[in-house]
Coordinates of N, CA and C in Angstrom, one line a residue:
X88 N 0.8 -1.2 0.0 CA 0.0 0.0 0.0 C 0.9 1.2 0.0
X89 N 0.5 2.2 -0.9 CA 1.2 3.4 -0.9 C 0.8 4.3 0.3
X90 N 1.8 5.0 0.9 CA 1.5 5.8 2.0 C 1.6 7.3 1.6
X91 N 1.2 8.2 2.5 CA 1.3 9.6 2.3 C 2.8 10.0 2.2
X92 N 3.6 9.4 3.0 CA 5.1 9.6 2.9 C 5.6 9.3 1.5
X93 N 5.2 8.1 1.0 CA 5.6 7.8 -0.4 C 5.2 8.9 -1.4
X94 N 4.0 9.4 -1.3 CA 3.5 10.4 -2.2 C 4.3 11.7 -2.0
X95 N 4.6 12.1 -0.7 CA 5.4 13.2 -0.4 C 6.8 13.1 -1.1
X96 N 7.4 12.0 -0.9 CA 8.7 11.8 -1.5 C 8.6 11.8 -3.1
X97 N 7.6 11.3 -3.6 CA 7.4 11.3 -5.1 C 7.3 12.7 -5.6
X98 N 6.4 13.5 -5.0 CA 6.2 14.9 -5.4 C 7.5 15.8 -5.2
X99 N 8.1 15.5 -4.1 CA 9.4 16.3 -3.8 C 10.4 16.0 -4.8
X100 N 10.7 14.7 -5.1 CA 11.6 14.3 -6.1 C 11.3 14.9 -7.5
X101 N 10.0 14.9 -7.8 CA 9.5 15.4 -9.1 C 9.8 16.8 -9.3
X102 N 9.4 17.6 -8.2 CA 9.6 19.1 -8.3 C 11.1 19.4 -8.4
X103 N 11.9 18.8 -7.6 CA 13.4 19.0 -7.7 C 13.9 18.7 -9.1
X104 N 13.5 17.6 -9.6 CA 14.0 17.2 -11.0 C 13.5 18.2 -12.0
X105 N 12.2 18.5 -12.0 CA 11.7 19.5 -12.9 C 12.4 20.8 -12.9
X106 N 12.7 21.3 -11.7 CA 13.4 22.6 -11.6 C 14.9 22.5 -12.1
X107 N 15.5 21.3 -11.8 CA 16.9 21.1 -12.3 C 16.9 21.1 -13.8
X108 N 15.9 20.4 -14.4 CA 15.9 20.4 -15.8 C 15.5 21.7 -16.4
X109 N 14.6 22.4 -15.8 CA 14.1 23.7 -16.4 C 15.2 24.8 -16.3
X110 N 16.1 24.7 -15.3 CA 17.1 25.8 -15.2 C 18.5 25.3 -15.6
X111 N 18.6 24.0 -16.0 CA 19.9 23.5 -16.4 C 20.9 23.6 -15.3
X112 N 20.4 23.4 -14.0 CA 21.4 23.5 -12.9 C 21.2 22.2 -12.1
X113 N 22.2 22.0 -11.3 CA 22.2 20.8 -10.5 C 22.0 21.1 -9.0
X114 N 21.9 22.4 -8.7 CA 21.9 22.8 -7.2 C 20.5 23.4 -6.9
X115 N 19.4 22.7 -7.0 CA 18.1 23.2 -6.5 C 18.1 23.0 -5.0
X116 N 17.5 23.9 -4.3 CA 17.5 23.8 -2.9 C 16.5 22.7 -2.4
X117 N 17.1 21.6 -2.1 CA 16.3 20.4 -1.6 C 15.6 20.7 -0.3
X118 N 16.3 21.5 0.6 CA 15.8 21.8 1.9 C 14.4 22.5 1.9
X119 N 14.1 23.2 0.9 CA 12.9 23.9 0.8 C 11.7 22.9 0.8
X120 N 11.9 21.7 0.4 CA 10.9 20.7 0.3 C 10.9 19.7 1.4
X121 N 11.7 19.9 2.4 CA 11.8 18.9 3.5 C 10.5 18.9 4.3
X122 N 9.7 20.0 4.3 CA 8.5 20.0 5.1 C 7.3 19.8 4.2
X123 N 7.4 19.4 3.0 CA 6.3 19.2 2.1 C 5.4 18.1 2.7
X124 N 4.1 18.4 2.8 CA 3.1 17.5 3.4 C 2.0 17.3 2.4
X125 N 1.5 16.0 2.4 CA 0.2 15.7 1.7 C -0.7 15.0 2.7
X126 N -1.9 15.3 2.7 CA -2.9 14.7 3.5 C -4.3 14.9 3.0
X127 N -5.3 14.2 3.5 CA -6.7 14.2 3.1 C -7.5 14.3 4.4
X128 N -8.6 15.0 4.3 CA -9.5 15.2 5.5 C -10.9 15.0 5.1
X129 N -11.4 13.7 5.0 CA -12.8 13.4 4.7 C -13.8 14.0 5.6
X130 N -13.4 14.2 6.9 CA -14.4 14.8 7.8 C -14.7 16.3 7.5
X131 N -13.8 17.0 6.9 CA -14.0 18.4 6.6 C -14.5 18.6 5.2
X132 N -14.2 17.7 4.3 CA -14.7 17.8 2.9 C -15.0 16.4 2.4
X133 N -16.3 16.1 2.1 CA -16.6 14.7 1.7 C -16.2 14.4 0.3
X134 N -15.9 15.4 -0.5 CA -15.4 15.1 -1.9 C -14.0 14.6 -1.9
X135 N -13.7 13.6 -2.7 CA -12.3 13.1 -2.8 C -11.3 14.3 -3.1
X136 N -10.4 14.5 -2.2 CA -9.4 15.6 -2.4 C -8.1 15.3 -1.8
X137 N -7.1 16.1 -2.1 CA -5.8 16.0 -1.5 C -5.4 17.4 -1.1
X138 N -4.7 17.6 0.1 CA -4.2 18.8 0.5 C -2.7 18.7 0.5
X139 N -2.1 19.7 -0.1 CA -0.7 19.8 -0.3 C -0.1 21.1 0.3
X140 N 0.9 20.9 1.2 CA 1.5 22.1 1.8 C 3.0 22.1 1.4
X141 N 3.5 23.2 0.8 CA 4.9 23.4 0.5 C 5.3 24.7 1.2
X142 N 6.2 24.5 2.2 CA 6.6 25.6 3.0 C 5.4 26.3 3.7
X143 N 5.1 27.5 3.5 CA 3.9 28.2 4.1 C 2.7 28.2 3.2
X144 N 2.8 27.7 2.0 CA 1.7 27.7 1.0 C 1.0 26.4 1.1
X145 N -0.4 26.4 0.9 CA -1.2 25.2 1.0 C -2.3 25.3 0.0
X146 N -2.7 24.2 -0.6 CA -3.8 24.2 -1.6 C -4.5 22.8 -1.5
X147 N -5.8 22.9 -1.8 CA -6.6 21.7 -1.8 C -7.0 21.4 -3.2
X148 N -6.9 20.2 -3.7 CA -7.2 19.8 -5.1 C -8.2 18.7 -5.0
X149 N -9.2 18.7 -5.9 CA -10.1 17.6 -6.1 C -9.4 16.5 -6.8
X150 N -9.6 15.2 -6.5 CA -8.9 14.1 -7.2 C -9.5 13.9 -8.6
X151 N -10.8 14.3 -8.8 CA -11.4 14.2 -10.1 C -11.1 15.4 -10.9
X152 N -10.1 15.3 -11.8 CA -9.7 16.4 -12.6 C -8.6 17.3 -12.0
X153 N -8.3 17.1 -10.8 CA -7.3 17.8 -10.1 C -7.5 19.3 -10.1
X154 N -8.7 19.8 -10.0 CA -9.0 21.2 -10.0 C -8.8 21.7 -8.6
X155 N -8.3 22.9 -8.5 CA -8.0 23.5 -7.2 C -9.3 24.1 -6.6
X156 N -9.5 23.8 -5.3 CA -10.7 24.3 -4.7 C -10.4 25.2 -3.5
X157 N -9.1 25.3 -3.2 CA -8.8 26.2 -2.1 C -7.3 26.5 -2.1
X158 N -6.9 27.7 -1.7 CA -5.5 28.0 -1.5 C -4.7 28.2 -2.8
X159 N -3.4 28.1 -2.6 CA -2.4 28.2 -3.7 C -1.0 27.8 -3.3
X160 N -0.3 27.4 -4.3 CA 1.1 26.9 -4.0 C 2.2 27.8 -4.7
X161 N 1.8 28.9 -5.2 CA 2.7 29.8 -5.9 C 3.4 29.1 -7.1
X162 N 4.7 29.4 -7.2 CA 5.5 28.9 -8.3 C 5.4 27.4 -8.5
X163 N 5.4 26.7 -7.4 CA 5.5 25.2 -7.5 C 4.1 24.6 -7.9
X164 N 3.1 25.4 -7.9 CA 1.8 24.8 -8.3 C 1.8 24.1 -9.6
X165 N 2.4 24.7 -10.6 CA 2.5 24.1 -11.9 C 3.2 22.7 -11.9
X166 N 4.2 22.6 -11.1 CA 4.9 21.3 -10.9 C 3.9 20.3 -10.3
X167 N 3.2 20.7 -9.3 CA 2.2 19.8 -8.6 C 1.2 19.3 -9.6
X168 N 0.6 20.2 -10.4 CA -0.4 19.8 -11.4 C 0.3 18.8 -12.4
X169 N 1.5 19.1 -12.8 CA 2.2 18.2 -13.8 C 2.4 16.8 -13.2
X170 N 2.8 16.8 -11.9 CA 3.1 15.6 -11.1 C 1.8 14.7 -11.1
X171 N 0.6 15.4 -10.8 CA -0.6 14.7 -10.8 C -0.9 13.9 -12.1
X172 N -0.5 14.5 -13.2 CA -0.8 13.9 -14.5 C 0.1 12.7 -14.8
X173 N 1.1 12.4 -14.0 CA 2.0 11.3 -14.2 C 1.2 10.0 -14.0
X174 N 1.7 9.0 -14.7 CA 1.0 7.6 -14.7 C 1.0 7.1 -13.3
X175 N -0.2 6.7 -12.8 CA -0.4 6.0 -11.5 C -0.6 6.9 -10.4
X176 N -0.3 8.2 -10.5 CA -0.4 9.1 -9.3 C -1.9 9.2 -8.9
X177 N -2.8 9.4 -9.8 CA -4.2 9.6 -9.5 C -4.7 8.3 -8.8
X178 N -4.3 7.1 -9.3 CA -4.8 5.9 -8.7 C -4.3 5.7 -7.3
X179 N -3.0 6.1 -7.1 CA -2.5 6.0 -5.7 C -3.2 6.9 -4.8
X180 N -3.5 8.2 -5.2 CA -4.2 9.1 -4.4 C -5.6 8.6 -4.1
X181 N -6.3 8.0 -5.1 CA -7.6 7.5 -4.9 C -7.6 6.4 -3.9
X182 N -6.5 5.5 -3.9 CA -6.4 4.5 -2.9 C -6.2 5.0 -1.5
X183 N -5.4 6.1 -1.4 CA -5.2 6.8 -0.1 C -6.6 7.4 0.4
X184 N -7.3 8.0 -0.6 CA -8.6 8.5 -0.2 C -9.5 7.4 0.4
X185 N -9.6 6.3 -0.3 CA -10.5 5.2 0.1 C -10.0 4.7 1.5
X186 N -8.7 4.7 1.8 CA -8.2 4.3 3.1 C -8.6 5.3 4.1
X187 N -8.5 6.6 3.8 CA -8.8 7.7 4.7 C -10.3 7.7 5.0
X188 N -11.1 7.4 4.0 CA -12.6 7.3 4.2 C -12.9 6.2 5.2
X189 N -12.3 5.0 4.9 CA -12.5 3.8 5.8 C -12.1 4.1 7.2
X190 N -11.0 4.8 7.4 CA -10.6 5.1 8.8 C -11.5 6.1 9.5
X191 N -12.0 7.0 8.7 CA -12.9 8.0 9.3 C -14.2 7.3 9.8
X192 N -14.7 6.3 9.1 CA -15.8 5.5 9.5 C -15.6 4.7 10.7
X193 N -14.3 4.2 10.9 CA -14.0 3.4 12.0 C -13.8 4.1 13.3
X194 N -13.7 5.5 13.2 CA -13.5 6.3 14.4 C -14.7 6.5 15.2

């Protein structure tokens, strides 16, 4: 089973790689993404969604179509949207949503 930590590592690696490729540099600040967090909160919003925090910026995206419903991630938001379009990401996030929903019901 994929974990939120797995998804955090995936998006962190993706953003760093994208920035390195875009700027043709090898020294992107990895430390900026050490506190990157991904979570879901079915008790606050019943629609399948994911919340992503990068540094002090935070945004909520619907899993269906990955449209943003709250917040903003600034410059990195375009990388997050591109990451969501990668093969298997939506399926993994949907699996995490189903797990979060199940755990909410068990509480």
